[in-house]
Amino acid sequence: MATLLEMAADIVAAHASTTNMTKEELVAELTEVYAALNSLEKGEAVEAIAAEEQGPAITRKKAFGKDKIFCMICGKGMKTLSRHLKTSHDMTASAYRKQFDIPRTQSLASRNYSESRRQMAIDRGLGEKLALARAARGKGKAKKKA
């Protein structure tokens, strides 16, 4: 039978294989998982710290950068937050905004990423295509009413 440390290492290795983690994050997670397994073996309750109870991992001012946006729960940086919030924290964007008092006008994507997507849409002519589709749909509705 595997020791607690080996089991903790296997759990953390499985998580690290799907998530980019720094050396410090790996050590911290290994310590937390080992402590949780040790508590379970002794029959003690595992103390879980809910994200709502602890303060933000990063300040709101630092969270919204030009190249990256940082999760205020775990501090990880990425281009967009919506998918990360759903997969890592099982949270919707509106719940995240409410928890950290983020206005709806604040984008949950980095400025550079939003600008590059905007430019890509302009280059492909998506705005004009949308306008043509709406105009065509509007003519169809006018014929049905007549």
PDB file of C-alpha atoms in Angstrom:
ATOM      1  CA  MET A   1       0.000   0.000   0.000  1.00  0.00           C
ATOM      2  CA  ALA A   2       1.256   3.467  -0.858  1.00  0.00           C
ATOM      3  CA  THR A   3       2.254   5.916   1.853  1.00  0.00           C
ATOM      4  CA  LEU A   4       0.384   9.162   2.364  1.00  0.00           C
ATOM      5  CA  LEU A   5       3.235  11.120   0.834  1.00  0.00           C
ATOM      6  CA  GLU A   6       3.196   8.941  -2.288  1.00  0.00           C
ATOM      7  CA  MET A   7      -0.572   9.300  -2.597  1.00  0.00           C
ATOM      8  CA  ALA A   8      -0.334  13.074  -2.162  1.00  0.00           C
ATOM      9  CA  ALA A   9       2.439  13.215  -4.772  1.00  0.00           C
ATOM     10  CA  ASP A  10       0.285  11.217  -7.224  1.00  0.00           C
ATOM     11  CA  ILE A  11      -2.688  13.538  -6.702  1.00  0.00           C
ATOM     12  CA  VAL A  12      -0.596  16.674  -7.154  1.00  0.00           C
ATOM     13  CA  ALA A  13       1.183  15.175 -10.193  1.00  0.00           C
ATOM     14  CA  ALA A  14      -2.190  14.456 -11.824  1.00  0.00           C
ATOM     15  CA  HIS A  15      -3.313  18.033 -11.188  1.00  0.00           C
ATOM     16  CA  ALA A  16      -0.002  19.501 -12.371  1.00  0.00           C
ATOM     17  CA  SER A  17      -0.214  17.521 -15.624  1.00  0.00           C
ATOM     18  CA  THR A  18      -3.273  19.560 -16.645  1.00  0.00           C
ATOM     19  CA  THR A  19      -2.436  22.892 -15.003  1.00  0.00           C
ATOM     20  CA  ASN A  20       0.614  25.118 -15.315  1.00  0.00           C
ATOM     21  CA  MET A  21       2.052  25.522 -11.825  1.00  0.00           C
ATOM     22  CA  THR A  22       5.143  27.180 -10.414  1.00  0.00           C
ATOM     23  CA  LYS A  23       7.510  25.341  -8.099  1.00  0.00           C
ATOM     24  CA  GLU A  24       6.081  27.202  -5.101  1.00  0.00           C
ATOM     25  CA  GLU A  25       2.512  26.301  -6.088  1.00  0.00           C
ATOM     26  CA  LEU A  26       3.480  22.632  -6.433  1.00  0.00           C
ATOM     27  CA  VAL A  27       5.073  22.557  -2.993  1.00  0.00           C
ATOM     28  CA  ALA A  28       2.127  24.387  -1.414  1.00  0.00           C
ATOM     29  CA  GLU A  29      -0.393  22.057  -3.014  1.00  0.00           C
ATOM     30  CA  LEU A  30       1.607  18.981  -2.023  1.00  0.00           C
ATOM     31  CA  THR A  31       1.662  20.218   1.575  1.00  0.00           C
ATOM     32  CA  GLU A  32      -2.103  20.884   1.565  1.00  0.00           C
ATOM     33  CA  VAL A  33      -2.984  17.528   0.014  1.00  0.00           C
ATOM     34  CA  TYR A  34      -0.698  15.660   2.418  1.00  0.00           C
ATOM     35  CA  ALA A  35      -2.251  17.469   5.401  1.00  0.00           C
ATOM     36  CA  ALA A  36      -5.754  16.641   4.146  1.00  0.00           C
ATOM     37  CA  LEU A  37      -4.909  12.962   3.643  1.00  0.00           C
ATOM     38  CA  ASN A  38      -3.271  12.827   7.067  1.00  0.00           C
ATOM     39  CA  SER A  39      -6.385  14.319   8.668  1.00  0.00           C
ATOM     40  CA  LEU A  40      -8.615  11.844   6.861  1.00  0.00           C
ATOM     41  CA  GLU A  41      -6.470   8.920   8.006  1.00  0.00           C
ATOM     42  CA  LYS A  42      -6.750  10.048  11.633  1.00  0.00           C
ATOM     43  CA  GLY A  43     -10.522  10.451  11.269  1.00  0.00           C
ATOM     44  CA  GLU A  44     -10.404  14.211  11.715  1.00  0.00           C
ATOM     45  CA  ALA A  45     -12.457  16.662   9.704  1.00  0.00           C
ATOM     46  CA  VAL A  46     -10.594  18.270   6.841  1.00  0.00           C
ATOM     47  CA  GLU A  47     -10.561  22.033   7.125  1.00  0.00           C
ATOM     48  CA  ALA A  48     -11.422  23.524   3.751  1.00  0.00           C
ATOM     49  CA  ILE A  49     -11.107  27.234   3.262  1.00  0.00           C
ATOM     50  CA  ALA A  50     -13.862  28.482   0.996  1.00  0.00           C
ATOM     51  CA  ALA A  51     -12.969  31.113  -1.583  1.00  0.00           C
ATOM     52  CA  GLU A  52     -15.593  33.448  -0.138  1.00  0.00           C
ATOM     53  CA  GLU A  53     -14.012  33.337   3.317  1.00  0.00           C
ATOM     54  CA  GLN A  54     -10.502  34.240   2.275  1.00  0.00           C
ATOM     55  CA  GLY A  55      -9.525  37.562   0.788  1.00  0.00           C
ATOM     56  CA  PRO A  56      -8.617  37.988  -2.866  1.00  0.00           C
ATOM     57  CA  ALA A  57      -5.315  36.463  -3.975  1.00  0.00           C
ATOM     58  CA  ILE A  58      -4.523  39.642  -5.908  1.00  0.00           C
ATOM     59  CA  THR A  59      -5.835  43.202  -5.774  1.00  0.00           C
ATOM     60  CA  ARG A  60      -8.399  44.332  -8.320  1.00  0.00           C
ATOM     61  CA  LYS A  61      -6.019  46.975  -9.671  1.00  0.00           C
ATOM     62  CA  LYS A  62      -3.325  44.366 -10.393  1.00  0.00           C
ATOM     63  CA  ALA A  63      -5.807  41.728 -11.620  1.00  0.00           C
ATOM     64  CA  PHE A  64      -6.730  43.549 -14.829  1.00  0.00           C
ATOM     65  CA  GLY A  65      -3.582  43.921 -16.887  1.00  0.00           C
ATOM     66  CA  LYS A  66      -2.915  44.770 -20.500  1.00  0.00           C
ATOM     67  CA  ASP A  67      -1.554  41.352 -21.505  1.00  0.00           C
ATOM     68  CA  LYS A  68      -3.085  39.126 -18.815  1.00  0.00           C
ATOM     69  CA  ILE A  69      -6.013  39.082 -16.468  1.00  0.00           C
ATOM     70  CA  PHE A  70      -5.425  37.425 -13.099  1.00  0.00           C
ATOM     71  CA  CYS A  71      -7.948  35.343 -11.183  1.00  0.00           C
ATOM     72  CA  MET A  72      -8.599  37.022  -7.841  1.00  0.00           C
ATOM     73  CA  ILE A  73      -9.331  33.625  -6.259  1.00  0.00           C
ATOM     74  CA  CYS A  74      -6.152  31.719  -7.111  1.00  0.00           C
ATOM     75  CA  GLY A  75      -3.919  34.394  -8.676  1.00  0.00           C
ATOM     76  CA  LYS A  76      -3.343  32.600 -12.000  1.00  0.00           C
ATOM     77  CA  GLY A  77      -2.932  34.774 -15.083  1.00  0.00           C
ATOM     78  CA  MET A  78      -4.602  34.137 -18.443  1.00  0.00           C
ATOM     79  CA  LYS A  79      -6.142  35.889 -21.451  1.00  0.00           C
ATOM     80  CA  THR A  80      -9.785  35.325 -20.420  1.00  0.00           C
ATOM     81  CA  LEU A  81     -11.373  34.354 -17.123  1.00  0.00           C
ATOM     82  CA  SER A  82     -14.756  32.865 -18.017  1.00  0.00           C
ATOM     83  CA  ARG A  83     -13.594  29.335 -18.839  1.00  0.00           C
ATOM     84  CA  HIS A  84     -11.122  29.292 -15.925  1.00  0.00           C
ATOM     85  CA  LEU A  85     -13.839  30.311 -13.464  1.00  0.00           C
ATOM     86  CA  LYS A  86     -16.165  27.547 -14.655  1.00  0.00           C
ATOM     87  CA  THR A  87     -13.601  24.741 -14.799  1.00  0.00           C
ATOM     88  CA  SER A  88     -11.375  25.582 -11.822  1.00  0.00           C
ATOM     89  CA  HIS A  89     -13.788  27.237  -9.402  1.00  0.00           C
ATOM     90  CA  ASP A  90     -17.231  26.080 -10.639  1.00  0.00           C
ATOM     91  CA  MET A  91     -18.326  29.703 -10.689  1.00  0.00           C
ATOM     92  CA  THR A  92     -20.127  31.920 -13.180  1.00  0.00           C
ATOM     93  CA  ALA A  93     -18.764  35.258 -14.308  1.00  0.00           C
ATOM     94  CA  SER A  94     -21.670  37.086 -12.630  1.00  0.00           C
ATOM     95  CA  ALA A  95     -21.004  35.339  -9.290  1.00  0.00           C
ATOM     96  CA  TYR A  96     -17.301  36.255  -9.588  1.00  0.00           C
ATOM     97  CA  ARG A  97     -18.201  39.890 -10.295  1.00  0.00           C
ATOM     98  CA  LYS A  98     -20.549  39.945  -7.316  1.00  0.00           C
ATOM     99  CA  GLN A  99     -18.020  38.320  -4.950  1.00  0.00           C
ATOM    100  CA  PHE A 100     -15.270  40.828  -5.762  1.00  0.00           C
ATOM    101  CA  ASP A 101     -17.529  43.821  -6.532  1.00  0.00           C
ATOM    102  CA  ILE A 102     -16.406  44.091 -10.170  1.00  0.00           C
ATOM    103  CA  PRO A 103     -18.608  46.322 -12.349  1.00  0.00           C
ATOM    104  CA  ARG A 104     -20.311  44.830 -15.428  1.00  0.00           C
ATOM    105  CA  THR A 105     -18.461  47.333 -17.596  1.00  0.00           C
ATOM    106  CA  GLN A 106     -15.129  45.692 -16.672  1.00  0.00           C
ATOM    107  CA  SER A 107     -14.196  43.026 -19.210  1.00  0.00           C
ATOM    108  CA  LEU A 108     -13.063  39.613 -17.960  1.00  0.00           C
ATOM    109  CA  ALA A 109     -10.559  39.405 -20.825  1.00  0.00           C
ATOM    110  CA  SER A 110      -7.193  41.136 -21.189  1.00  0.00           C
ATOM    111  CA  ARG A 111      -7.172  44.370 -23.197  1.00  0.00           C
ATOM    112  CA  ASN A 112      -4.709  43.066 -25.786  1.00  0.00           C
ATOM    113  CA  TYR A 113      -6.754  39.890 -26.325  1.00  0.00           C
ATOM    114  CA  SER A 114      -9.983  41.871 -26.749  1.00  0.00           C
ATOM    115  CA  GLU A 115      -8.304  44.243 -29.186  1.00  0.00           C
ATOM    116  CA  SER A 116      -6.801  41.407 -31.243  1.00  0.00           C
ATOM    117  CA  ARG A 117     -10.225  39.683 -31.477  1.00  0.00           C
ATOM    118  CA  ARG A 118     -11.835  42.992 -32.449  1.00  0.00           C
ATOM    119  CA  GLN A 119      -9.244  43.562 -35.178  1.00  0.00           C
ATOM    120  CA  MET A 120      -9.699  40.009 -36.457  1.00  0.00           C
ATOM    121  CA  ALA A 121     -13.458  40.606 -36.773  1.00  0.00           C
ATOM    122  CA  ILE A 122     -12.849  43.865 -38.656  1.00  0.00           C
ATOM    123  CA  ASP A 123     -10.358  42.186 -41.007  1.00  0.00           C
ATOM    124  CA  ARG A 124     -12.864  39.439 -41.809  1.00  0.00           C
ATOM    125  CA  GLY A 125     -15.660  41.940 -42.380  1.00  0.00           C
ATOM    126  CA  LEU A 126     -17.902  40.391 -39.738  1.00  0.00           C
ATOM    127  CA  GLY A 127     -19.585  43.700 -38.912  1.00  0.00           C
ATOM    128  CA  GLU A 128     -20.692  44.252 -42.495  1.00  0.00           C
ATOM    129  CA  LYS A 129     -21.874  40.651 -42.814  1.00  0.00           C
ATOM    130  CA  LEU A 130     -23.905  41.033 -39.631  1.00  0.00           C
ATOM    131  CA  ALA A 131     -25.481  44.244 -40.907  1.00  0.00           C
ATOM    132  CA  LEU A 132     -26.418  42.543 -44.210  1.00  0.00           C
ATOM    133  CA  ALA A 133     -27.910  39.560 -42.362  1.00  0.00           C
ATOM    134  CA  ARG A 134     -29.964  41.833 -40.109  1.00  0.00           C
ATOM    135  CA  ALA A 135     -31.177  43.841 -43.098  1.00  0.00           C
ATOM    136  CA  ALA A 136     -32.183  40.651 -44.916  1.00  0.00           C
ATOM    137  CA  ARG A 137     -33.966  39.366 -41.834  1.00  0.00           C
ATOM    138  CA  GLY A 138     -35.751  42.701 -41.449  1.00  0.00           C
ATOM    139  CA  LYS A 139     -37.072  42.520 -45.033  1.00  0.00           C
ATOM    140  CA  GLY A 140     -38.394  39.033 -44.372  1.00  0.00           C
ATOM    141  CA  LYS A 141     -40.337  40.228 -41.339  1.00  0.00           C
ATOM    142  CA  ALA A 142     -41.783  43.154 -43.324  1.00  0.00           C
ATOM    143  CA  LYS A 143     -43.125  40.748 -45.994  1.00  0.00           C
ATOM    144  CA  LYS A 144     -44.767  38.546 -43.367  1.00  0.00           C
ATOM    145  CA  LYS A 145     -46.611  41.499 -41.817  1.00  0.00           C
ATOM    146  CA  ALA A 146     -47.965  42.709 -45.168  1.00  0.00           C
TER     147      ALA A 146
END
